[in-house]
């Protein structure tokens, strides 16, 4: 048995392990410098290249590297320049966990935190190595790839260092369920008693018909028969799709009494085949692409939080979808942009009989069972249009070719024309949702789908907005109280512009501008000039919002830094009643303010 397991195990080569190590060291240096956690010494500046020395907690050990400065205090690290010196001699055996151990005191990391963080580092390195062992597609090939192929080629969150830690998955789970494994799967259907489970949906959705459409009429009849054979009332149950990992690792043991008491009744596998999206727990229906995306609970630690499904958010998601869609569909400006918000049309949440009675219980214990159905973007496609996750615009293949550059070449446009088309498609509707409707969403790469025609952005589709929506005081006044109480709210005027300044500029444009600069030869300042042009054009088109433009100023000279990696390194792994929120502090110079200063008066 042991020899069989070992024979079936594939390990990365030394070359691949070295490559993922250097990649992560470069990312760690860049992001830790951006968050002012790592503060290396500048030893020389020559022809636009800055040379650094990073001392460690050990006097005998230091690192050197070179980098190119970018706006927003970002550094494009030259990977091949990273060297580790020990007792004055280059030590070729660099590894990422040791790098953090050597800088524990300098980076301000508690020992308990460091041990947990190294576990996340090693898991991420393993996943990165598995991707290289499988092979990455060329940027050119991805220009014509379908939506799910693109989803499965993405490199993970660009800001988070430990972006594939997935604590809870073993290597076999990664091969089955990680998006980069590119494996289809089936979901497990269970019946859940209404004394524990709550079904919520848009007013236009009738529950029985919804299940017929999602499950299939013939299979639904089979499920009814299973319930009848168990001598229970069919109408006393709702149906929940469950991720196979969640069933095996959480439900079988944590919900045993519920299964024994027939509060939960296993029904069988889905007839439809599903493909995981970037978020792991949300599935695309391969068998019927126009059917809803299905979001399930998968209680693994991934990019900072355990990925269950909140009963509170499940309860209000369809109603929030209804309210937002009613609000936005009356807006002619948004209609003209073609923007689509994918509705979260139905949900089921299930309360655990014991954990749900504990006051201030860690959030993950109440989020182990539930489901959410989101509209499929496929049904909104028009002739000759294609879908692409916006995260793909940051993709650089193993030969140093970028996907965005290949798209520009195939479009026949100049780089500036293509960038302006993208910014009009992406930024203008976001600005309008933000300024006209006082709604703050989190529009990073994974949450945005770009609609392309002739390899050129036409419009965007926004998904997962209910989870991330934040209410300003103005929006709070418009929203029914029962919905407003379930959403994140911000009463701090200073924080409101940060949803664009951090959520768009720092969390995405910082990376995209660098990719264009390095791999397309499009100057960083040219990109930010395009951004400024689109912002000013939007303001000119909407003079009735001038008061808000002044109140929530996108040309503010500085804005706060966001410590995404510092969340783990400095706030630790203590359990909480809700998601951990990264801290803000310090100052970043705003590229738009810098450009405005440079303009002749």
Coordinates of C-alpha atoms in Angstrom, one line a residue:
X1 CA 0.0 0.0 0.0
X2 CA 2.7 2.5 1.0
X3 CA 4.8 1.7 -2.1
X4 CA 1.7 2.2 -4.3
X5 CA 1.1 5.7 -2.7
X6 CA 4.7 6.7 -3.2
X7 CA 4.8 5.4 -6.8
X8 CA 1.7 7.5 -7.6
X9 CA 3.2 10.7 -6.1
X10 CA 4.8 13.2 -8.5
X11 CA 7.2 15.7 -7.0
X12 CA 8.4 18.9 -8.7
X13 CA 11.8 19.0 -10.3
X14 CA 14.6 21.1 -8.7
X15 CA 14.3 23.5 -11.6
X16 CA 10.5 24.0 -11.0
X17 CA 11.0 24.4 -7.2
X18 CA 13.7 27.0 -7.8
X19 CA 11.4 28.9 -10.1
X20 CA 8.4 29.0 -7.8
X21 CA 10.8 30.0 -4.9
X22 CA 12.3 32.9 -6.9
X23 CA 8.8 34.0 -8.0
X24 CA 7.5 34.1 -4.5
X25 CA 10.6 35.8 -3.1
X26 CA 10.1 38.5 -5.7
X27 CA 6.4 38.9 -5.0
X28 CA 7.2 38.9 -1.2
X29 CA 9.7 41.7 -1.6
X30 CA 7.5 43.8 -3.8
X31 CA 4.4 43.5 -1.7
X32 CA 6.1 43.8 1.7
X33 CA 7.9 46.9 0.5
X34 CA 4.5 48.3 -0.7
X35 CA 3.0 47.7 2.8
X36 CA 6.2 49.1 4.4
X37 CA 6.8 45.8 6.2
X38 CA 10.1 45.3 4.5
X39 CA 12.3 48.4 4.4
X40 CA 15.6 47.6 2.5
X41 CA 18.4 50.0 2.1
X42 CA 19.1 51.7 -1.2
X43 CA 22.7 51.0 -2.2
X44 CA 22.8 52.6 -5.7
X45 CA 20.6 54.1 -8.4
X46 CA 21.7 53.8 -12.0
X47 CA 19.8 54.4 -15.2
X48 CA 16.4 54.0 -13.7
X49 CA 17.3 50.9 -11.7
X50 CA 17.5 50.9 -7.9
X51 CA 19.8 48.5 -6.1
X52 CA 18.8 47.3 -2.6
X53 CA 20.2 45.5 0.4
X54 CA 17.8 44.0 2.9
X55 CA 19.5 43.2 6.3
X56 CA 17.9 40.4 8.3
X57 CA 17.7 39.6 12.0
X58 CA 21.1 37.8 11.6
X59 CA 24.1 40.1 11.1
X60 CA 25.7 37.5 8.9
X61 CA 22.8 37.3 6.5
X62 CA 21.4 39.8 4.0
X63 CA 19.7 39.9 0.6
X64 CA 20.4 42.0 -2.4
X65 CA 18.2 42.7 -5.5
X66 CA 17.4 45.4 -8.0
X67 CA 14.1 46.9 -9.0
X68 CA 12.4 49.6 -11.1
X69 CA 10.3 52.1 -9.3
X70 CA 6.6 52.5 -10.2
X71 CA 3.9 54.9 -9.0
X72 CA 1.9 53.9 -5.8
X73 CA 5.2 52.9 -4.1
X74 CA 5.4 49.7 -6.2
X75 CA 8.5 48.0 -7.3
X76 CA 9.0 45.8 -10.3
X77 CA 11.6 43.3 -8.9
X78 CA 14.2 41.8 -11.2
X79 CA 13.8 38.2 -10.2
X80 CA 17.2 37.1 -11.5
X81 CA 18.9 39.8 -9.3
X82 CA 17.8 38.3 -6.0
X83 CA 20.8 37.0 -4.0
X84 CA 21.2 35.8 -0.5
X85 CA 24.6 36.5 1.3
X86 CA 25.8 34.6 4.3
X87 CA 29.1 35.6 5.9
X88 CA 29.8 37.7 2.8
X89 CA 29.4 34.8 0.3
X90 CA 26.4 34.1 -2.0
X91 CA 24.3 31.3 -0.6
X92 CA 22.5 29.7 -3.6
X93 CA 20.1 27.7 -1.4
X94 CA 17.3 30.3 -0.9
X95 CA 13.9 29.3 0.3
X96 CA 10.8 31.4 1.2
X97 CA 10.0 30.1 4.7
X98 CA 13.6 30.7 5.8
X99 CA 13.4 34.3 4.3
X100 CA 10.5 35.0 6.7
X101 CA 12.2 33.3 9.6
X102 CA 15.4 35.4 9.1
X103 CA 13.2 38.5 9.1
X104 CA 10.8 37.6 11.9
X105 CA 11.8 40.4 14.2
X106 CA 12.3 43.0 11.4
X107 CA 8.9 42.2 9.9
X108 CA 7.3 42.2 13.4
X109 CA 5.8 38.6 13.3
X110 CA 4.8 36.7 16.4
X111 CA 6.2 33.1 16.6
X112 CA 2.7 31.4 16.6
X113 CA 1.7 33.6 13.6
X114 CA 5.0 32.7 11.8
X115 CA 4.4 29.0 12.1
X116 CA 0.9 29.3 10.6
X117 CA 2.1 31.6 7.9
X118 CA 4.9 29.2 6.8
X119 CA 2.2 26.5 6.5
X120 CA 0.4 28.8 4.1
X121 CA 3.6 29.6 2.2
X122 CA 4.5 26.0 1.7
X123 CA 1.0 25.1 0.5
X124 CA 1.1 28.0 -2.0
X125 CA 4.5 26.9 -3.2
X126 CA 3.3 23.4 -3.7
X127 CA 0.3 24.6 -5.7
X128 CA 2.5 26.9 -7.8
X129 CA 4.8 24.0 -8.6
X130 CA 1.9 21.8 -9.5
X131 CA 0.8 24.5 -12.0
X132 CA 4.2 24.5 -13.6
X133 CA 4.3 20.7 -13.7
X134 CA 1.0 20.6 -15.5
X135 CA 2.1 23.4 -17.9
X136 CA 0.8 26.9 -18.5
X137 CA -0.8 27.9 -21.8
X138 CA 0.8 30.6 -23.9
X139 CA -0.7 34.2 -23.8
X140 CA -1.4 33.8 -27.5
X141 CA -3.4 30.7 -27.0
X142 CA -5.5 32.3 -24.3
X143 CA -6.6 35.1 -26.5
X144 CA -9.0 32.7 -28.1
X145 CA -9.7 30.5 -25.0
X146 CA -13.2 30.0 -23.6
X147 CA -14.2 31.5 -20.3
X148 CA -13.6 28.5 -18.1
X149 CA -10.2 27.7 -19.7
X150 CA -9.1 31.3 -18.7
X151 CA -10.5 30.8 -15.2
X152 CA -8.3 27.7 -14.8
X153 CA -5.1 29.4 -16.0
X154 CA -5.1 32.3 -13.5
X155 CA -2.3 32.8 -11.0
X156 CA -4.3 33.8 -8.0
X157 CA -4.7 37.1 -6.1
X158 CA -1.9 39.4 -7.3
X159 CA -1.6 41.2 -3.9
X160 CA -1.8 38.3 -1.5
X161 CA 1.5 36.4 -1.1
X162 CA -0.1 33.2 0.2
X163 CA -2.8 33.1 -2.5
X164 CA -3.2 29.3 -2.9
X165 CA -2.7 28.1 0.7
X166 CA -6.1 26.3 0.9
X167 CA -5.5 24.9 4.3
X168 CA -7.7 21.8 4.5
X169 CA -7.0 20.5 1.0
X170 CA -4.5 17.7 0.5
X171 CA -2.6 17.1 -2.8
X172 CA -5.4 14.7 -4.0
X173 CA -8.0 17.4 -3.2
X174 CA -6.0 19.9 -5.3
X175 CA -5.9 17.5 -8.2
X176 CA -9.7 17.1 -8.0
X177 CA -11.0 20.5 -6.9
X178 CA -8.5 23.3 -7.5
X179 CA -9.5 25.5 -10.5
X180 CA -6.0 25.1 -12.1
X181 CA -6.4 21.3 -12.1
X182 CA -9.1 21.8 -14.8
X183 CA -11.2 18.9 -13.6
X184 CA -15.0 18.7 -13.9
X185 CA -17.0 17.3 -11.0
X186 CA -20.5 16.6 -9.8
X187 CA -22.2 18.1 -6.8
X188 CA -23.9 16.1 -4.0
X189 CA -27.6 16.9 -3.5
X190 CA -29.1 16.6 -0.1
X191 CA -32.6 17.3 1.3
X192 CA -32.6 19.7 4.3
X193 CA -35.6 20.0 6.7
X194 CA -37.2 23.4 6.8
X195 CA -36.9 23.5 10.6
X196 CA -33.2 24.0 10.0
X197 CA -32.9 25.3 6.4
X198 CA -34.3 28.5 4.8
X199 CA -34.8 29.0 1.1
X200 CA -34.8 32.6 -0.2
X201 CA -35.3 33.8 -3.8
X202 CA -36.4 36.7 -6.0
X203 CA -40.1 37.4 -5.9
X204 CA -40.3 36.1 -9.5
X205 CA -39.0 32.7 -8.6
X206 CA -41.3 29.8 -7.6
X207 CA -39.4 27.3 -5.5
X208 CA -40.6 24.0 -7.1
X209 CA -40.0 25.3 -10.7
X210 CA -36.6 26.6 -9.7
X211 CA -35.6 23.1 -8.5
X212 CA -37.0 21.5 -11.6
X213 CA -34.9 23.8 -13.7
X214 CA -31.7 23.4 -11.7
X215 CA -31.9 19.7 -10.8
X216 CA -33.9 18.4 -13.8
X217 CA -37.5 17.3 -13.7
X218 CA -36.7 13.5 -13.9
X219 CA -34.1 13.6 -11.2
X220 CA -36.2 15.8 -9.0
X221 CA -39.0 13.2 -9.2
X222 CA -36.4 10.6 -8.1
X223 CA -35.4 12.8 -5.1
X224 CA -39.1 13.0 -4.2
X225 CA -39.3 9.2 -4.3
X226 CA -36.2 8.9 -2.0
X227 CA -37.9 11.1 0.5
X228 CA -41.1 9.1 0.3
X229 CA -39.2 5.9 0.8
X230 CA -37.8 7.4 4.0
X231 CA -41.3 8.0 5.2
X232 CA -40.9 11.8 5.5
X233 CA -43.1 14.6 4.1
X234 CA -41.6 15.8 0.8
X235 CA -42.9 19.4 1.3
X236 CA -41.0 19.7 4.6
X237 CA -37.7 19.8 2.8
X238 CA -35.6 22.0 0.5
X239 CA -32.7 20.9 -1.6
X240 CA -29.0 21.9 -1.2
X241 CA -26.1 21.2 -3.5
X242 CA -23.0 20.3 -1.6
X243 CA -19.3 20.2 -2.6
X244 CA -17.9 16.7 -2.3
X245 CA -15.0 17.9 -0.1
X246 CA -17.4 19.6 2.3
X247 CA -19.5 16.5 2.5
X248 CA -16.5 14.3 3.4
X249 CA -14.7 16.7 5.6
X250 CA -17.4 18.6 7.5
X251 CA -21.0 17.3 7.0
X252 CA -20.4 13.6 7.6
X253 CA -19.0 14.1 11.1
X254 CA -20.3 17.6 12.1
X255 CA -23.9 16.9 11.0
X256 CA -24.1 13.2 11.9
X257 CA -27.0 13.7 14.3
X258 CA -28.9 15.7 11.7
X259 CA -28.5 12.8 9.2
X260 CA -29.6 10.2 11.8
X261 CA -32.6 12.4 12.7
X262 CA -33.5 12.8 9.0
X263 CA -33.0 16.6 9.1
X264 CA -30.5 15.9 6.3
X265 CA -31.1 13.2 3.8
X266 CA -28.5 12.4 1.1
X267 CA -30.1 12.1 -2.3
X268 CA -27.4 11.5 -4.9
X269 CA -25.0 13.2 -7.4
X270 CA -26.1 15.9 -9.8
X271 CA -26.8 14.9 -13.4
X272 CA -25.1 18.1 -14.5
X273 CA -21.3 18.3 -14.6
X274 CA -19.7 21.4 -13.0
X275 CA -16.4 23.2 -13.4
X276 CA -14.8 25.2 -10.5
X277 CA -14.2 28.9 -11.0
X278 CA -11.3 30.9 -9.6
X279 CA -12.9 31.1 -6.2
X280 CA -13.0 27.3 -5.9
X281 CA -16.4 27.1 -4.2
X282 CA -18.4 28.6 -7.2
X283 CA -19.2 26.3 -10.1
X284 CA -19.9 26.9 -13.8
X285 CA -22.5 24.4 -15.2
X286 CA -20.7 22.6 -18.0
X287 CA -23.7 20.6 -19.0
X288 CA -26.0 23.6 -19.3
X289 CA -23.9 26.9 -19.4
X290 CA -26.9 29.1 -19.2
X291 CA -28.0 27.6 -15.9
X292 CA -27.0 29.4 -12.7
X293 CA -23.5 29.4 -11.3
X294 CA -23.7 27.4 -8.0
X295 CA -21.8 28.7 -5.0
X296 CA -21.2 26.1 -2.2
X297 CA -19.5 26.2 1.2
X298 CA -15.9 24.9 1.3
X299 CA -14.5 25.4 4.8
X300 CA -10.9 25.8 3.8
X301 CA -8.7 28.7 4.8
X302 CA -8.0 30.5 1.6
X303 CA -6.8 34.1 1.0
X304 CA -7.3 35.1 4.6
X305 CA -10.6 33.6 5.5
X306 CA -12.5 30.3 5.8
X307 CA -14.7 29.9 2.8
X308 CA -18.1 28.9 4.1
X309 CA -21.4 30.7 3.4
X310 CA -22.8 33.2 5.8
X311 CA -26.5 32.6 6.8
X312 CA -27.0 36.3 7.3
X313 CA -25.8 37.1 3.8
X314 CA -27.7 34.1 2.3
X315 CA -30.9 35.4 3.9
X316 CA -30.7 38.8 2.2
X317 CA -28.8 38.2 -1.0
X318 CA -31.8 37.8 -3.3
X319 CA -33.6 40.8 -1.8
X320 CA -30.4 42.9 -2.2
X321 CA -30.2 41.7 -5.8
X322 CA -33.8 42.7 -6.4
X323 CA -33.2 46.2 -4.8
X324 CA -30.0 46.9 -6.7
X325 CA -31.4 45.6 -10.1
X326 CA -34.6 47.7 -9.6
X327 CA -32.4 50.7 -8.8
X328 CA -30.0 50.3 -11.7
X329 CA -32.4 49.3 -14.5
X330 CA -34.0 52.7 -14.3
X331 CA -30.6 54.3 -15.0
X332 CA -30.2 55.2 -18.7
X333 CA -26.5 56.0 -18.3
X334 CA -25.7 52.5 -17.0
X335 CA -27.9 51.0 -19.7
X336 CA -25.8 52.8 -22.3
X337 CA -22.6 51.3 -20.9
X338 CA -24.0 47.8 -21.1
X339 CA -22.9 46.9 -17.6
X340 CA -24.5 43.8 -16.1
X341 CA -24.7 42.9 -12.4
X342 CA -25.1 39.1 -12.1
X343 CA -28.0 38.6 -9.7
X344 CA -27.8 36.3 -6.8
X345 CA -31.3 35.0 -7.3
X346 CA -31.7 32.2 -4.8
X347 CA -30.1 30.9 -1.6
X348 CA -30.4 28.2 1.0
X349 CA -28.9 28.5 4.5
X350 CA -28.8 25.8 7.1
X351 CA -28.2 26.4 10.8
X352 CA -26.2 23.9 12.8
X353 CA -28.3 22.8 15.9
X354 CA -25.5 23.4 18.4
X355 CA -23.1 26.0 16.9
X356 CA -26.0 28.3 16.1
X357 CA -26.9 28.6 19.8
X358 CA -23.5 29.7 20.9
X359 CA -23.0 33.4 21.4
X360 CA -20.1 35.0 19.5
X361 CA -19.1 31.7 18.0
X362 CA -16.3 31.8 15.4
X363 CA -18.0 32.6 12.1
X364 CA -16.9 29.4 10.3
X365 CA -19.0 27.2 12.6
X366 CA -22.2 28.7 11.3
X367 CA -21.2 28.7 7.6
X368 CA -20.6 25.0 6.9
X369 CA -23.8 24.3 4.9
X370 CA -25.6 26.5 2.4
X371 CA -25.8 27.3 -1.3
X372 CA -26.2 30.3 -3.6
X373 CA -27.4 30.5 -7.2
X374 CA -26.0 33.3 -9.3
X375 CA -27.0 34.2 -12.9
X376 CA -24.8 32.9 -15.6
X377 CA -23.0 35.5 -17.7
X378 CA -23.5 33.3 -20.7
X379 CA -27.1 34.3 -21.1
X380 CA -26.1 38.0 -21.5
X381 CA -23.7 37.4 -24.4
X382 CA -24.5 38.9 -27.8
X383 CA -23.3 37.8 -31.2
X384 CA -19.6 37.6 -31.6
X385 CA -18.9 38.4 -28.0
X386 CA -16.6 36.5 -25.7
X387 CA -16.2 36.4 -21.9
X388 CA -12.9 36.9 -20.1
X389 CA -12.1 37.3 -16.4
X390 CA -10.4 40.6 -15.9
X391 CA -7.8 38.8 -13.8
X392 CA -6.5 37.5 -17.2
X393 CA -5.2 41.0 -18.2
X394 CA -2.3 40.4 -15.7
X395 CA -1.3 37.0 -17.2
X396 CA 2.3 36.7 -18.4
X397 CA 3.3 33.3 -19.9
X398 CA 6.5 31.4 -19.4
X399 CA 8.1 33.0 -22.4
X400 CA 7.5 36.5 -21.1
X401 CA 4.5 37.3 -23.3
X402 CA 1.5 39.1 -21.8
X403 CA -2.1 38.2 -22.6
X404 CA -3.1 41.9 -22.7
X405 CA -0.4 42.6 -25.3
X406 CA -1.5 39.7 -27.5
X407 CA -5.1 40.9 -27.3
X408 CA -4.0 44.4 -28.4
X409 CA -2.1 43.0 -31.3
X410 CA -5.1 40.9 -32.5
X411 CA -7.5 43.8 -32.0
X412 CA -5.7 45.9 -34.6
X413 CA -5.8 48.9 -32.3
X414 CA -3.0 50.9 -30.9
X415 CA -2.2 50.3 -27.2
X416 CA -3.7 53.6 -26.3
X417 CA -6.9 53.0 -28.2
X418 CA -7.3 49.6 -26.6
X419 CA -6.6 50.9 -23.1
X420 CA -9.1 53.7 -23.5
X421 CA -11.7 51.1 -24.7
X422 CA -11.0 49.1 -21.6
X423 CA -11.2 52.0 -19.2
X424 CA -14.5 53.3 -20.7
X425 CA -16.0 49.8 -20.4
X426 CA -14.7 49.2 -16.9
X427 CA -14.2 52.4 -15.1
X428 CA -17.1 54.5 -16.3
X429 CA -19.9 52.3 -15.0
X430 CA -18.0 51.8 -11.7
X431 CA -17.8 55.5 -11.2
X432 CA -21.5 55.9 -12.0
X433 CA -22.6 53.1 -9.5
X434 CA -20.3 54.8 -7.0
X435 CA -21.2 58.5 -7.5
X436 CA -24.8 58.3 -8.7
X437 CA -26.0 55.5 -6.5
X438 CA -23.6 55.7 -3.5
X439 CA -22.8 52.0 -3.7
X440 CA -19.3 50.7 -3.1
X441 CA -18.5 47.3 -4.7
X442 CA -15.1 45.5 -4.8
X443 CA -14.3 45.5 -8.5
X444 CA -11.0 43.5 -8.5
X445 CA -9.9 41.2 -11.3
X446 CA -11.7 38.0 -10.1
X447 CA -15.0 39.8 -9.6
X448 CA -15.2 41.4 -13.1
X449 CA -15.9 39.7 -16.4
X450 CA -14.9 41.6 -19.5
X451 CA -17.0 41.2 -22.6
X452 CA -14.8 41.2 -25.6
X453 CA -15.6 41.7 -29.3
X454 CA -12.8 41.5 -31.9
X455 CA -10.4 41.2 -28.9
X456 CA -11.5 44.6 -27.6
X457 CA -13.4 45.3 -24.3
X458 CA -17.0 46.4 -24.9
X459 CA -18.5 46.3 -21.4
X460 CA -18.3 44.5 -18.1
X461 CA -20.2 42.1 -16.0
X462 CA -19.9 42.4 -12.2
X463 CA -20.3 39.3 -10.0
X464 CA -20.2 38.6 -6.3
X465 CA -21.4 42.2 -5.5
X466 CA -23.7 41.3 -2.6
X467 CA -20.9 39.8 -0.6
X468 CA -18.7 42.9 -1.0
X469 CA -21.1 45.8 -1.2
X470 CA -20.6 48.6 1.3
X471 CA -23.2 51.2 1.9
X472 CA -22.4 54.9 2.2
X473 CA -24.7 57.1 4.3
X474 CA -26.5 58.2 1.2
X475 CA -27.2 54.6 0.1
X476 CA -28.2 53.6 3.6
X477 CA -31.1 56.1 3.5
X478 CA -32.5 54.5 0.3
X479 CA -32.3 50.9 1.4
X480 CA -35.0 49.0 3.5
X481 CA -33.8 48.6 7.1
X482 CA -33.9 44.8 7.1
X483 CA -31.4 44.8 4.1
X484 CA -29.2 47.6 5.3
X485 CA -28.6 46.0 8.7
X486 CA -27.2 42.9 6.9
X487 CA -24.7 44.8 4.8
X488 CA -21.3 46.5 5.6
X489 CA -21.7 50.2 6.2
X490 CA -19.2 53.0 6.2
X491 CA -20.0 56.3 8.0
X492 CA -16.5 57.6 7.7
X493 CA -16.4 60.1 4.8
X494 CA -12.6 59.6 4.5
X495 CA -13.0 55.9 3.8
X496 CA -15.6 56.2 0.9
X497 CA -13.2 57.2 -1.9
X498 CA -10.9 54.3 -0.9
X499 CA -13.2 51.9 -2.7
X500 CA -11.9 53.4 -6.0
X501 CA -8.5 54.6 -4.8
X502 CA -7.6 51.3 -3.1
X503 CA -10.1 48.9 -4.7
X504 CA -9.3 49.9 -8.3
X505 CA -6.1 52.0 -8.4
X506 CA -4.0 50.1 -5.8
X507 CA -5.5 46.6 -6.0
X508 CA -5.7 46.4 -9.8
X509 CA -4.3 49.3 -11.9
X510 CA -1.0 49.1 -10.0
X511 CA -0.5 45.7 -11.5
X512 CA -2.0 46.3 -15.0
X513 CA 0.0 49.5 -15.5
X514 CA 3.2 47.6 -14.7
X515 CA 2.3 44.7 -17.1
X516 CA 1.6 47.2 -19.9
X517 CA 4.9 49.1 -19.1
X518 CA 7.1 46.0 -19.0
X519 CA 5.5 43.7 -21.7
X520 CA 3.9 46.2 -24.1
X521 CA 6.3 49.1 -23.8
X522 CA 3.4 51.4 -22.8
X523 CA 4.7 54.0 -20.3
X524 CA 3.1 53.8 -16.9
X525 CA 2.4 57.6 -16.9
X526 CA 0.6 57.2 -20.3
X527 CA -1.8 54.6 -18.6
X528 CA -2.5 56.9 -15.7
X529 CA -3.1 59.8 -18.1
X530 CA -5.7 57.6 -19.8
X531 CA -7.3 56.9 -16.4
X532 CA -7.4 60.6 -15.6
X533 CA -8.9 61.3 -19.0
X534 CA -11.8 58.9 -18.4
X535 CA -12.4 60.2 -14.9
X536 CA -12.6 63.8 -16.1
X537 CA -14.8 62.8 -19.1
X538 CA -17.2 61.1 -16.7
X539 CA -17.3 64.2 -14.4
X540 CA -18.0 66.4 -17.4
X541 CA -20.8 64.1 -18.5
X542 CA -22.4 64.3 -15.1
X543 CA -22.3 67.9 -13.8
X544 CA -25.2 67.2 -11.4
X545 CA -22.8 65.1 -9.3
X546 CA -20.2 67.9 -8.8
X547 CA -21.0 68.1 -5.1
X548 CA -20.1 64.4 -4.7
X549 CA -17.0 64.7 -6.9
X550 CA -15.7 67.3 -4.4
X551 CA -16.9 65.4 -1.4
X552 CA -15.3 62.1 -2.5
X553 CA -12.3 63.4 -4.4
X554 CA -10.4 61.0 -6.7
X555 CA -7.7 63.6 -7.1
X556 CA -6.8 63.8 -3.4
X557 CA -3.0 64.1 -3.1
X558 CA -2.7 61.0 -0.8
X559 CA -4.7 58.1 0.4
X560 CA -4.2 55.3 2.9
X561 CA -2.3 52.1 2.4
X562 CA -4.1 48.8 2.8
X563 CA -2.2 46.1 4.6
X564 CA -3.5 42.9 3.0
X565 CA -0.5 40.8 3.8
X566 CA -0.1 42.6 7.1
X567 CA -3.5 41.2 8.0
X568 CA -2.0 37.8 8.6
X569 CA 1.6 38.8 9.5
X570 CA 0.5 41.3 12.2
X571 CA -3.1 40.4 13.2
X572 CA -2.4 36.7 13.4
X573 CA -4.6 33.6 13.2
X574 CA -6.9 34.2 16.2
X575 CA -10.5 33.0 15.5
X576 CA -13.1 35.8 15.1
X577 CA -16.9 36.1 14.9
X578 CA -16.5 37.5 11.3
X579 CA -14.1 37.9 8.5
X580 CA -10.8 39.5 9.4
X581 CA -10.5 43.0 7.9
X582 CA -7.1 44.4 6.9
X583 CA -6.0 47.5 8.5
X584 CA -5.3 50.8 6.8
X585 CA -2.6 53.4 7.6
X586 CA 0.2 55.4 6.2
X587 CA 0.0 57.3 3.0
X588 CA 0.3 56.6 -0.8
X589 CA 0.7 59.3 -3.3
X590 CA -2.2 59.4 -5.7
X591 CA -1.1 59.1 -9.4
X592 CA -4.0 61.3 -10.6
X593 CA -2.9 64.1 -8.2
X594 CA 0.7 63.8 -9.4
X595 CA -0.4 64.0 -13.0
X596 CA -2.6 67.0 -12.4
X597 CA 0.3 68.8 -10.7
X598 CA 2.4 68.2 -13.8
X599 CA -0.2 69.7 -16.1
X600 CA 0.4 73.3 -17.2
X601 CA -1.9 75.7 -15.4

